[in-house]
Coordinates of C-alpha atoms in Angstrom, one line a residue:
X1 CA 0.3 -0.1 -0.1
X2 CA 1.4 3.3 -0.5
X3 CA -0.3 5.3 1.8
X4 CA 1.5 7.0 4.9
X5 CA 0.8 4.5 8.0
X6 CA 0.6 4.9 12.0
X7 CA 2.3 2.4 14.4
X8 CA -0.3 1.5 17.3
X9 CA 2.1 -0.8 19.8
X10 CA 0.0 -2.3 22.5
X11 CA 1.0 -2.8 25.8
X12 CA -2.4 -5.0 25.8
X13 CA -5.6 -2.3 26.8
X14 CA -8.9 -3.0 25.3
X15 CA -9.1 0.4 23.9
X16 CA -6.3 -0.7 21.0
X17 CA -8.2 -1.4 18.9
X18 CA -10.9 1.5 19.0
X19 CA -6.9 3.1 18.9
X20 CA -6.9 1.8 15.5
X21 CA -11.0 2.0 14.3
X22 CA -10.7 5.9 15.6
X23 CA -7.5 6.8 13.1
X24 CA -9.2 5.0 9.8
X25 CA -12.4 7.6 10.0
X26 CA -9.1 9.9 10.0
X27 CA -8.8 8.0 6.2
X28 CA -5.4 7.6 7.7
X29 CA -4.4 3.5 7.8
X30 CA -3.2 1.8 10.8
X31 CA -1.7 -1.5 12.6
X32 CA -1.4 -2.6 15.5
X33 CA 1.6 -4.5 16.7
X34 CA 3.4 -5.7 20.2
X35 CA 5.1 -2.7 22.2
X36 CA 7.8 -5.7 22.3
X37 CA 7.4 -6.3 18.8
X38 CA 7.8 -3.4 17.1
X39 CA 8.2 -4.3 12.9
X40 CA 11.9 -3.5 11.8
X41 CA 10.9 -1.4 9.1
X42 CA 9.9 1.1 11.5
X43 CA 10.7 3.6 8.2
X44 CA 7.7 2.5 6.9
X45 CA 5.9 4.2 10.1
X46 CA 5.1 8.5 9.5
X47 CA 4.1 8.3 13.3
X48 CA 3.5 6.5 16.3
X49 CA 0.7 6.1 19.0
X50 CA 1.0 3.8 22.6
X51 CA -1.7 2.6 23.6
X52 CA -3.0 1.7 27.8
X53 CA -2.7 -1.0 29.2
X54 CA -3.6 -3.1 32.3
X55 CA -0.3 -3.1 33.9
X56 CA 1.3 -0.5 36.1
X57 CA 4.5 1.0 35.7
X58 CA 5.7 1.0 39.0
X59 CA 5.2 -2.9 39.1
X60 CA 8.0 -5.5 37.8
X61 CA 5.8 -6.2 35.5
X62 CA 6.3 -3.1 33.9
X63 CA 5.4 -3.9 30.2
X64 CA 9.7 -1.9 28.8
X65 CA 9.3 -1.0 25.2
X66 CA 12.9 -0.4 23.5
X67 CA 11.7 3.6 22.1
X68 CA 15.9 4.1 20.7
X69 CA 14.2 4.2 17.1
X70 CA 10.8 5.9 17.6
X71 CA 11.8 8.5 20.6
X72 CA 12.8 12.1 18.9
X73 CA 13.1 10.7 15.4
X74 CA 9.1 10.5 14.1
X75 CA 5.7 12.2 16.0
X76 CA 4.7 10.1 19.1
X77 CA 1.3 9.9 20.8
X78 CA 1.8 8.8 24.7
X79 CA -1.9 7.3 26.3
X80 CA -3.0 6.4 29.7
X81 CA 0.0 4.1 30.3
X82 CA 2.1 5.7 27.4
X83 CA 2.4 8.2 28.9
X84 CA 2.5 7.7 33.1
X85 CA 5.7 5.1 30.7
X86 CA 7.6 8.3 29.6
X87 CA 6.7 10.3 33.0
X88 CA 8.0 7.3 35.4
X89 CA 11.2 6.7 33.3
X90 CA 12.1 9.6 32.0
X91 CA 12.6 11.9 35.1
X92 CA 9.3 12.4 36.5
X93 CA 7.2 10.9 39.5
X94 CA 4.3 8.2 38.5
X95 CA 2.2 6.8 42.1
X96 CA -1.2 5.3 42.8
X97 CA -3.8 7.8 42.2
X98 CA -5.6 8.5 46.2
X99 CA -8.8 7.6 44.2
X100 CA -9.0 5.9 41.5
X101 CA -9.5 8.0 38.1
X102 CA -12.0 5.9 35.9
X103 CA -15.2 7.0 33.7
X104 CA -16.0 11.1 32.7
X105 CA -14.1 14.5 33.1
X106 CA -13.6 18.3 31.8
X107 CA -10.6 19.8 30.9
X108 CA -10.5 22.6 33.3
X109 CA -7.5 24.1 31.4
X110 CA -6.2 24.1 28.3
X111 CA -2.7 25.2 26.7
X112 CA -4.6 27.0 24.0
X113 CA -1.7 28.4 21.6
X114 CA -0.6 24.6 20.9
X115 CA -1.5 22.8 17.5
X116 CA -2.4 19.6 19.2
X117 CA -5.2 20.9 21.1
X118 CA -6.9 23.7 18.3
X119 CA -10.1 23.7 18.3
X120 CA -10.5 22.7 21.8
X121 CA -11.6 24.6 24.2
X122 CA -12.0 23.9 28.2
X123 CA -15.0 22.1 29.2
X124 CA -14.5 19.1 26.5
X125 CA -15.2 15.8 28.5
X126 CA -12.5 13.0 28.5
X127 CA -12.6 9.7 29.6
X128 CA -10.4 8.4 32.2
X129 CA -9.2 5.1 33.0
X130 CA -6.1 4.2 35.5
X131 CA -5.6 3.8 39.3
X132 CA -2.1 5.5 39.1
X133 CA -1.6 9.1 38.4
X134 CA 1.6 11.0 37.0
X135 CA 2.5 13.2 40.1
X136 CA 5.5 15.1 38.1
X137 CA 6.6 15.7 34.3
X138 CA 9.2 13.8 32.8
X139 CA 12.4 16.1 32.0
X140 CA 11.5 18.6 29.7
X141 CA 8.0 18.0 29.7
X142 CA 5.5 20.6 29.1
X143 CA 2.7 20.8 30.4
X144 CA -0.4 21.3 28.2
X145 CA -4.5 19.9 29.4
X146 CA -5.5 19.6 33.2
X147 CA -9.0 18.3 34.9
X148 CA -10.7 19.2 37.7
X149 CA -8.3 16.2 39.5
X150 CA -5.5 14.9 37.3
X151 CA -3.2 18.3 36.8
X152 CA -1.0 16.5 34.7
X153 CA -3.8 15.0 32.4
X154 CA -1.5 16.5 29.2
X155 CA 1.8 17.1 28.2
X156 CA 4.4 17.4 25.4
X157 CA 8.0 16.9 25.3
X158 CA 10.4 19.9 24.8
X159 CA 12.1 19.6 21.4
X160 CA 10.4 16.7 20.5
X161 CA 7.2 16.1 18.9
X162 CA 6.2 13.9 21.6
X163 CA 2.7 13.8 23.0
X164 CA 1.4 12.6 26.7
X165 CA -2.3 12.0 27.7
X166 CA -3.5 10.4 31.2
X167 CA -7.4 10.6 28.9
X168 CA -8.7 7.6 26.1
X169 CA -9.4 10.0 23.0
X170 CA -10.8 5.9 21.6
X171 CA -13.0 6.3 23.5
X172 CA -16.7 8.1 22.7
X173 CA -17.1 9.3 25.7
X174 CA -14.0 11.0 25.0
X175 CA -16.5 13.7 22.7
X176 CA -13.0 15.9 21.1
X177 CA -10.9 12.9 20.3
X178 CA -11.6 11.9 17.1
X179 CA -10.4 16.0 16.5
X180 CA -7.4 15.1 19.3
X181 CA -6.7 12.4 17.0
X182 CA -6.1 14.5 13.8
X183 CA -4.4 16.8 15.4
X184 CA -1.5 14.9 16.4
X185 CA -2.2 12.9 13.2
X186 CA -2.2 15.8 10.6
X187 CA -1.6 19.1 12.1
X188 CA 1.5 17.8 13.4
X189 CA 2.5 14.6 12.1
X190 CA 1.4 15.5 8.3
X191 CA 0.2 12.0 7.2
X192 CA -2.3 12.3 4.1
X193 CA -6.1 11.0 4.9
X194 CA -6.3 8.9 1.7
X195 CA -7.2 5.2 3.0
X196 CA -10.8 5.0 2.0
X197 CA -13.0 1.7 1.1
X198 CA -12.6 2.5 -2.4
X199 CA -8.9 2.4 -2.1
X200 CA -9.5 -0.6 -0.1
X201 CA -11.3 -2.5 -2.9
X202 CA -8.9 -1.5 -5.2
X203 CA -6.0 -2.7 -3.0
X204 CA -7.8 -6.0 -1.7
X205 CA -9.1 -6.9 -5.1
X206 CA -5.1 -6.8 -6.7
X207 CA -3.4 -8.2 -3.6
X208 CA -6.6 -11.7 -3.7
X209 CA -5.8 -11.4 -7.5
X210 CA -1.4 -12.0 -7.1
X211 CA -1.7 -14.4 -4.0
X212 CA -4.4 -16.8 -5.6
X213 CA -4.0 -16.8 -9.2
X214 CA -5.9 -18.7 -11.1
X215 CA -6.6 -21.0 -8.2
X216 CA -9.9 -21.8 -7.3
X217 CA -11.6 -21.0 -3.8
X218 CA -14.8 -22.2 -2.0
X219 CA -16.3 -19.8 0.6
X220 CA -18.3 -20.5 3.4
X221 CA -21.4 -18.4 3.1
X222 CA -23.6 -17.0 6.4
X223 CA -25.6 -14.4 4.8
X224 CA -24.8 -12.1 6.9
X225 CA -22.5 -8.6 5.8
X226 CA -18.6 -9.7 6.9
X227 CA -18.8 -13.5 4.2
X228 CA -21.1 -11.2 1.8
X229 CA -18.4 -8.7 1.1
X230 CA -16.1 -11.4 1.5
X231 CA -17.5 -12.5 -1.6
X232 CA -18.4 -10.0 -3.8
X233 CA -14.8 -9.1 -3.2
X234 CA -13.7 -12.6 -4.3
X235 CA -16.2 -12.6 -7.6
X236 CA -14.4 -9.6 -8.4
X237 CA -11.3 -10.7 -8.1
X238 CA -11.3 -14.6 -9.2
X239 CA -14.8 -14.2 -10.5
X240 CA -15.6 -18.3 -11.7
X241 CA -12.8 -19.8 -9.7
X242 CA -14.8 -19.0 -6.4
X243 CA -17.9 -21.5 -5.0
X244 CA -19.6 -20.5 -2.2
X245 CA -21.5 -23.4 0.4
X246 CA -24.3 -21.6 3.0
X247 CA -24.0 -24.3 4.9
X248 CA -27.5 -25.4 7.3
X249 CA -26.1 -26.1 10.7
X250 CA -29.1 -26.3 12.7
X251 CA -28.8 -22.9 14.4
X252 CA -30.0 -20.1 11.9
X253 CA -32.8 -17.7 12.6
X254 CA -36.6 -18.8 11.7
X255 CA -36.5 -19.8 8.1
X256 CA -33.2 -18.4 7.5
X257 CA -31.8 -21.2 5.5
X258 CA -34.1 -20.5 2.1
X259 CA -34.4 -17.1 2.5
X260 CA -30.4 -16.7 2.6
X261 CA -30.1 -18.8 -0.5
X262 CA -32.8 -16.9 -2.4
X263 CA -31.3 -13.5 -1.5
X264 CA -28.9 -13.9 -3.3
X265 CA -29.9 -14.7 -6.4
X266 CA -28.9 -11.9 -9.0
X267 CA -26.2 -11.5 -6.7
X268 CA -23.5 -12.9 -9.7
X269 CA -22.2 -15.4 -7.3
X270 CA -22.5 -18.8 -7.5
X271 CA -23.7 -20.4 -4.1
X272 CA -24.8 -23.7 -3.0
X273 CA -26.7 -24.7 0.0
X274 CA -25.9 -27.8 2.1
X275 CA -28.7 -28.9 4.6
X276 CA -25.5 -30.5 8.2
X277 CA -27.8 -29.5 10.5
X278 CA -28.3 -32.8 11.9
X279 CA -24.4 -33.3 12.3
X280 CA -24.0 -30.5 14.4
X281 CA -26.2 -30.8 16.4
X282 CA -25.4 -34.7 16.9
X283 CA -22.0 -32.9 17.4
X284 CA -22.9 -30.5 20.4
X285 CA -25.3 -33.2 22.0
X286 CA -24.5 -33.3 25.4
X287 CA -22.2 -29.9 25.5
X288 CA -22.9 -27.6 28.1
X289 CA -19.2 -25.0 28.6
X290 CA -19.7 -22.1 26.5
X291 CA -16.3 -23.3 24.4
X292 CA -16.2 -26.6 23.9
X293 CA -19.8 -25.3 22.1
X294 CA -17.9 -22.5 19.8
X295 CA -14.7 -25.0 19.5
X296 CA -17.3 -28.5 17.7
X297 CA -19.4 -25.5 16.0
X298 CA -16.0 -24.4 14.4
X299 CA -14.5 -28.2 13.7
X300 CA -18.2 -29.4 12.4
X301 CA -18.3 -26.5 9.4
X302 CA -14.4 -27.3 8.8
X303 CA -15.8 -30.8 8.5
X304 CA -18.7 -29.5 6.4
X305 CA -16.8 -27.1 4.2
X306 CA -13.4 -30.0 3.4
X307 CA -16.3 -32.9 2.2
X308 CA -17.6 -30.2 0.0
X309 CA -14.4 -28.5 -0.7
X310 CA -13.7 -32.6 -1.9
X311 CA -15.9 -32.8 -3.8
X312 CA -14.6 -30.0 -6.1
X313 CA -11.4 -30.3 -8.8
X314 CA -8.1 -28.4 -7.6
X315 CA -9.7 -26.6 -4.7
X316 CA -6.2 -24.7 -3.3
X317 CA -8.5 -21.7 -0.8
X318 CA -11.1 -21.6 1.9
X319 CA -12.3 -18.2 2.7
X320 CA -13.9 -16.6 4.8
X321 CA -15.7 -13.7 5.7
X322 CA -13.1 -13.6 9.2
X323 CA -13.1 -9.8 10.6
X324 CA -10.7 -7.7 13.2
X325 CA -13.0 -7.8 16.4
X326 CA -13.2 -11.9 15.8
X327 CA -10.0 -12.1 15.9
X328 CA -9.4 -9.8 18.8
X329 CA -11.6 -11.1 20.9
X330 CA -10.4 -14.6 19.9
X331 CA -6.9 -14.3 20.9
X332 CA -4.5 -10.8 20.7
X333 CA -4.9 -9.1 17.4
X334 CA -1.3 -9.4 17.4
X335 CA 0.2 -11.6 18.9
X336 CA 0.9 -8.8 22.6
X337 CA -0.3 -9.4 25.6
X338 CA -4.1 -8.6 25.6
X339 CA -6.9 -10.8 27.6
X340 CA -8.9 -13.3 24.8
X341 CA -12.1 -12.9 26.0
X342 CA -13.9 -15.8 24.2
X343 CA -12.6 -17.7 20.5
X344 CA -14.4 -17.4 17.0
X345 CA -15.3 -20.8 15.5
X346 CA -13.8 -18.9 12.2
X347 CA -10.0 -17.7 13.9
X348 CA -7.0 -20.3 14.3
X349 CA -6.5 -21.7 11.0
X350 CA -6.8 -25.1 9.7
X351 CA -6.8 -28.9 11.3
X352 CA -3.9 -31.0 9.5
X353 CA -6.2 -33.0 7.5
X354 CA -7.6 -30.0 5.6
X355 CA -5.4 -29.1 3.1
X356 CA -7.0 -26.1 1.7
X357 CA -5.0 -22.7 2.7
X358 CA -7.0 -19.6 3.4
X359 CA -7.6 -16.7 2.5
X360 CA -9.5 -13.8 4.6
X361 CA -9.9 -10.5 2.2
X362 CA -11.8 -8.7 6.2
X363 CA -9.6 -10.4 8.1
X364 CA -8.0 -6.1 8.7
X365 CA -11.0 -3.8 9.7
X366 CA -13.9 -3.7 11.5
X367 CA -17.4 -4.3 10.4
X368 CA -18.2 -0.3 10.1
X369 CA -15.7 -0.3 7.4
X370 CA -16.9 -3.5 6.0
X371 CA -20.4 -2.1 5.6
X372 CA -18.6 1.3 3.7
X373 CA -16.6 -1.7 1.7
X374 CA -19.7 -3.0 1.0
X375 CA -21.6 0.0 -0.3
X376 CA -18.3 0.9 -2.5
X377 CA -18.9 -2.6 -3.8
X378 CA -22.5 -1.6 -4.3
X379 CA -23.9 -4.4 -2.6
X380 CA -27.6 -4.0 -1.2
X381 CA -28.0 -1.3 1.4
X382 CA -31.0 -3.9 3.0
X383 CA -28.5 -6.5 3.4
X384 CA -25.4 -4.2 4.9
X385 CA -28.1 -2.7 7.3
X386 CA -28.7 -6.3 8.2
X387 CA -27.6 -6.9 11.9
X388 CA -25.0 -9.1 12.9
X389 CA -25.0 -12.8 14.1
X390 CA -23.3 -14.9 15.5
X391 CA -20.9 -18.0 12.8
X392 CA -22.0 -20.5 16.3
X393 CA -25.7 -18.9 15.9
X394 CA -28.4 -20.3 18.5
X395 CA -25.4 -22.4 19.4
X396 CA -23.9 -19.7 21.8
X397 CA -28.3 -18.4 22.3
X398 CA -28.7 -21.4 24.0
X399 CA -26.9 -21.3 27.9
X400 CA -26.8 -24.7 28.3
X401 CA -26.5 -27.9 26.0
X402 CA -28.4 -28.1 23.2
X403 CA -31.6 -30.1 21.5
X404 CA -33.9 -30.0 18.3
X405 CA -36.3 -28.6 20.8
X406 CA -34.4 -26.0 22.1
X407 CA -33.4 -24.6 19.1
X408 CA -36.8 -24.5 17.5
X409 CA -38.6 -22.4 20.5
X410 CA -35.8 -20.4 20.6
X411 CA -36.5 -19.6 16.6
X412 CA -39.6 -18.7 17.5
X413 CA -38.7 -16.1 20.5
X414 CA -36.2 -14.3 19.0
X415 CA -38.5 -14.3 15.4
X416 CA -41.2 -12.5 17.4
X417 CA -38.1 -10.5 18.7
X418 CA -37.4 -9.1 15.0
X419 CA -40.3 -8.9 13.2
X420 CA -42.2 -6.7 15.6
X421 CA -38.7 -4.4 15.7
X422 CA -38.8 -4.3 11.9
X423 CA -42.8 -3.4 12.1
X424 CA -42.2 -0.9 14.7
X425 CA -39.5 0.7 13.1
X426 CA -36.5 -0.3 15.4
X427 CA -34.6 -2.1 13.4
X428 CA -32.9 0.0 11.8
X429 CA -31.7 1.6 15.3
X430 CA -30.5 -1.0 16.8
X431 CA -27.1 -2.5 15.5
X432 CA -27.6 -5.4 17.3
X433 CA -30.0 -7.7 18.9
X434 CA -31.3 -11.5 19.5
X435 CA -33.2 -13.6 22.3
X436 CA -31.2 -15.4 24.0
X437 CA -33.1 -20.0 26.6
X438 CA -32.0 -19.5 29.3
X439 CA -31.5 -22.5 31.4
X440 CA -34.0 -21.8 34.4
X441 CA -37.5 -22.8 35.0
X442 CA -39.5 -20.5 37.2
X443 CA -43.1 -20.8 38.7
X444 CA -46.0 -19.2 36.7
X445 CA -50.0 -19.1 36.3
X446 CA -51.4 -19.1 33.0
X447 CA -55.3 -20.0 33.1
X448 CA -55.2 -20.8 36.3
X449 CA -53.2 -23.4 36.6
X450 CA -48.9 -23.3 37.4
X451 CA -46.0 -23.1 34.8
X452 CA -42.7 -24.5 35.8
X453 CA -41.4 -23.4 32.1
X454 CA -38.6 -21.4 30.6
X455 CA -37.2 -18.2 30.7
X456 CA -35.6 -16.3 27.6
X457 CA -33.7 -12.8 27.9
X458 CA -33.5 -10.2 25.2
X459 CA -31.1 -8.4 23.8
X460 CA -30.7 -5.1 21.9
X461 CA -27.6 -2.8 21.7
X462 CA -26.3 0.1 19.6
X463 CA -22.5 0.0 18.8
X464 CA -20.3 1.0 15.8
X465 CA -18.3 -2.3 15.1
X466 CA -19.3 -4.3 19.0
X467 CA -16.0 -3.2 20.6
X468 CA -17.6 -1.6 23.4
X469 CA -22.0 -1.5 23.3
X470 CA -25.0 -0.3 25.3
X471 CA -28.5 -1.6 25.6
X472 CA -30.9 0.5 23.3
X473 CA -33.3 2.0 25.8
X474 CA -37.3 0.4 23.8
X475 CA -40.5 2.1 24.2
X476 CA -42.1 -0.2 27.3
X477 CA -45.2 -0.3 25.0
X478 CA -43.5 -2.2 23.1
X479 CA -41.5 -4.5 25.3
X480 CA -44.6 -5.1 26.9
X481 CA -46.0 -6.0 23.8
X482 CA -43.6 -8.1 23.2
X483 CA -43.2 -10.2 26.4
X484 CA -46.9 -11.1 26.1
X485 CA -46.3 -12.8 22.1
X486 CA -43.7 -15.4 23.5
X487 CA -45.3 -16.3 26.2
X488 CA -48.9 -16.7 24.5
X489 CA -47.4 -17.9 20.7
X490 CA -44.4 -19.9 22.5
X491 CA -45.1 -23.0 24.3
X492 CA -42.2 -23.9 27.2
X493 CA -41.9 -20.5 27.7
X494 CA -44.0 -18.2 31.0
X495 CA -40.8 -15.3 31.3
X496 CA -39.4 -12.8 29.5
X497 CA -36.5 -10.3 30.5
X498 CA -34.8 -7.8 29.7
X499 CA -31.2 -7.4 29.1
X500 CA -29.5 -3.9 30.3
X501 CA -26.1 -4.6 30.7
X502 CA -23.3 -3.0 28.7
X503 CA -20.2 -3.9 27.2
X504 CA -18.4 -4.0 29.1
X505 CA -19.3 -5.0 31.5
X506 CA -20.6 -8.1 29.0
X507 CA -20.6 -9.6 25.8
X508 CA -23.2 -9.0 23.1
X509 CA -23.4 -12.5 23.1
X510 CA -24.2 -14.0 26.5
X511 CA -22.0 -17.1 25.5

């Protein structure tokens, strides 16, 4: 790629990927690398950002990057842990806070003549998330901003293009965070803003052609945004050498297998439907642990694709709609210290018996970027606006063991919920919605008789990338009608609850 690039050094913060998203929203390409695996081609990057971290610079496990080829040589922005690191190991002082500094704060002082704070004003809201605080600035440090509780909220190093902030500009709670990043990257580091969906399509198609050549590729379609955009990109690159397979794993939404196959008619894609529902349900029999269920579903997908690939001649590649959050939550995005949250069925490579190589054209981009790329490719806006649906399907929305009866029950509940959102004009106001079948029976009364039946939880969130999410305040009237419809129409359910947890600390899915 002939674009200016930003290097983001990951110290293990779950916010690191949000930094990458904010940078990309500015049409500037960014890459994340572990703090201890700095690329040898450092000259390829025009600016560097240091992330936050769950570690303390005062601890024995403090993370020590080698910044000798960066500091003073390239514009650098140090965020949270990065700011504390520069202070603690360069002549300043970091100490425990008397109270944990977490949440919203407002800038009570800003050095107005500094380009870093151009167009920002006092009172701008920022987001703090740290238990240590910077007591004194490092050698040649110049104070740029404070809050009521944090004196050294931002500083720069005299004689360098090095800036440091104690708050997180990447989270939405920092209302001018995007502007701050733009000030640093454009006004100070002089990066060009030319990484766009159009350029991504052009470069990705060229890369696929070079990587795959005239080989045949088999792609697992899910009916969702990610795999569809991946399919259209691949089709643009290799045409008739792409073979798409849509698998019914028995864990899809109600009537989804037939409706998805119909959806692809007229898109110019070579799509084959495979009903493997019995195979998946057999693999899941008796499993209750969510990680075991995810792995069983992932293994079954691979086996089905392997079987179908053998029916074709000379297929050498398996394509997947893997996107960045899938990778981030399964393992650290780049082998760094970030914690694993959960496994994804399409992450982690293929078993030895499967001789296909993997191509993942969307692996480096986020969900909102995928939608923008899809729009550039001319994909139907209705399809691009479809809610995300987990690869393991209802298998991770049925807590506990999975049976065909439970799947059917949850399909009916889910259909009432999703169709209701559409009927009430709420669907497009929600990023993702679904229902969870809980392993809980509760007492109820129906027709003057005692019941002892299942409880379902409804979940609707707003988000842009799935990395963070807030629950949606759906109208009480809608929730009331939906609850009544579910209890009256779905046999075996007598209680409906609504999940009002945000991510973090919860996740969007329950498993």
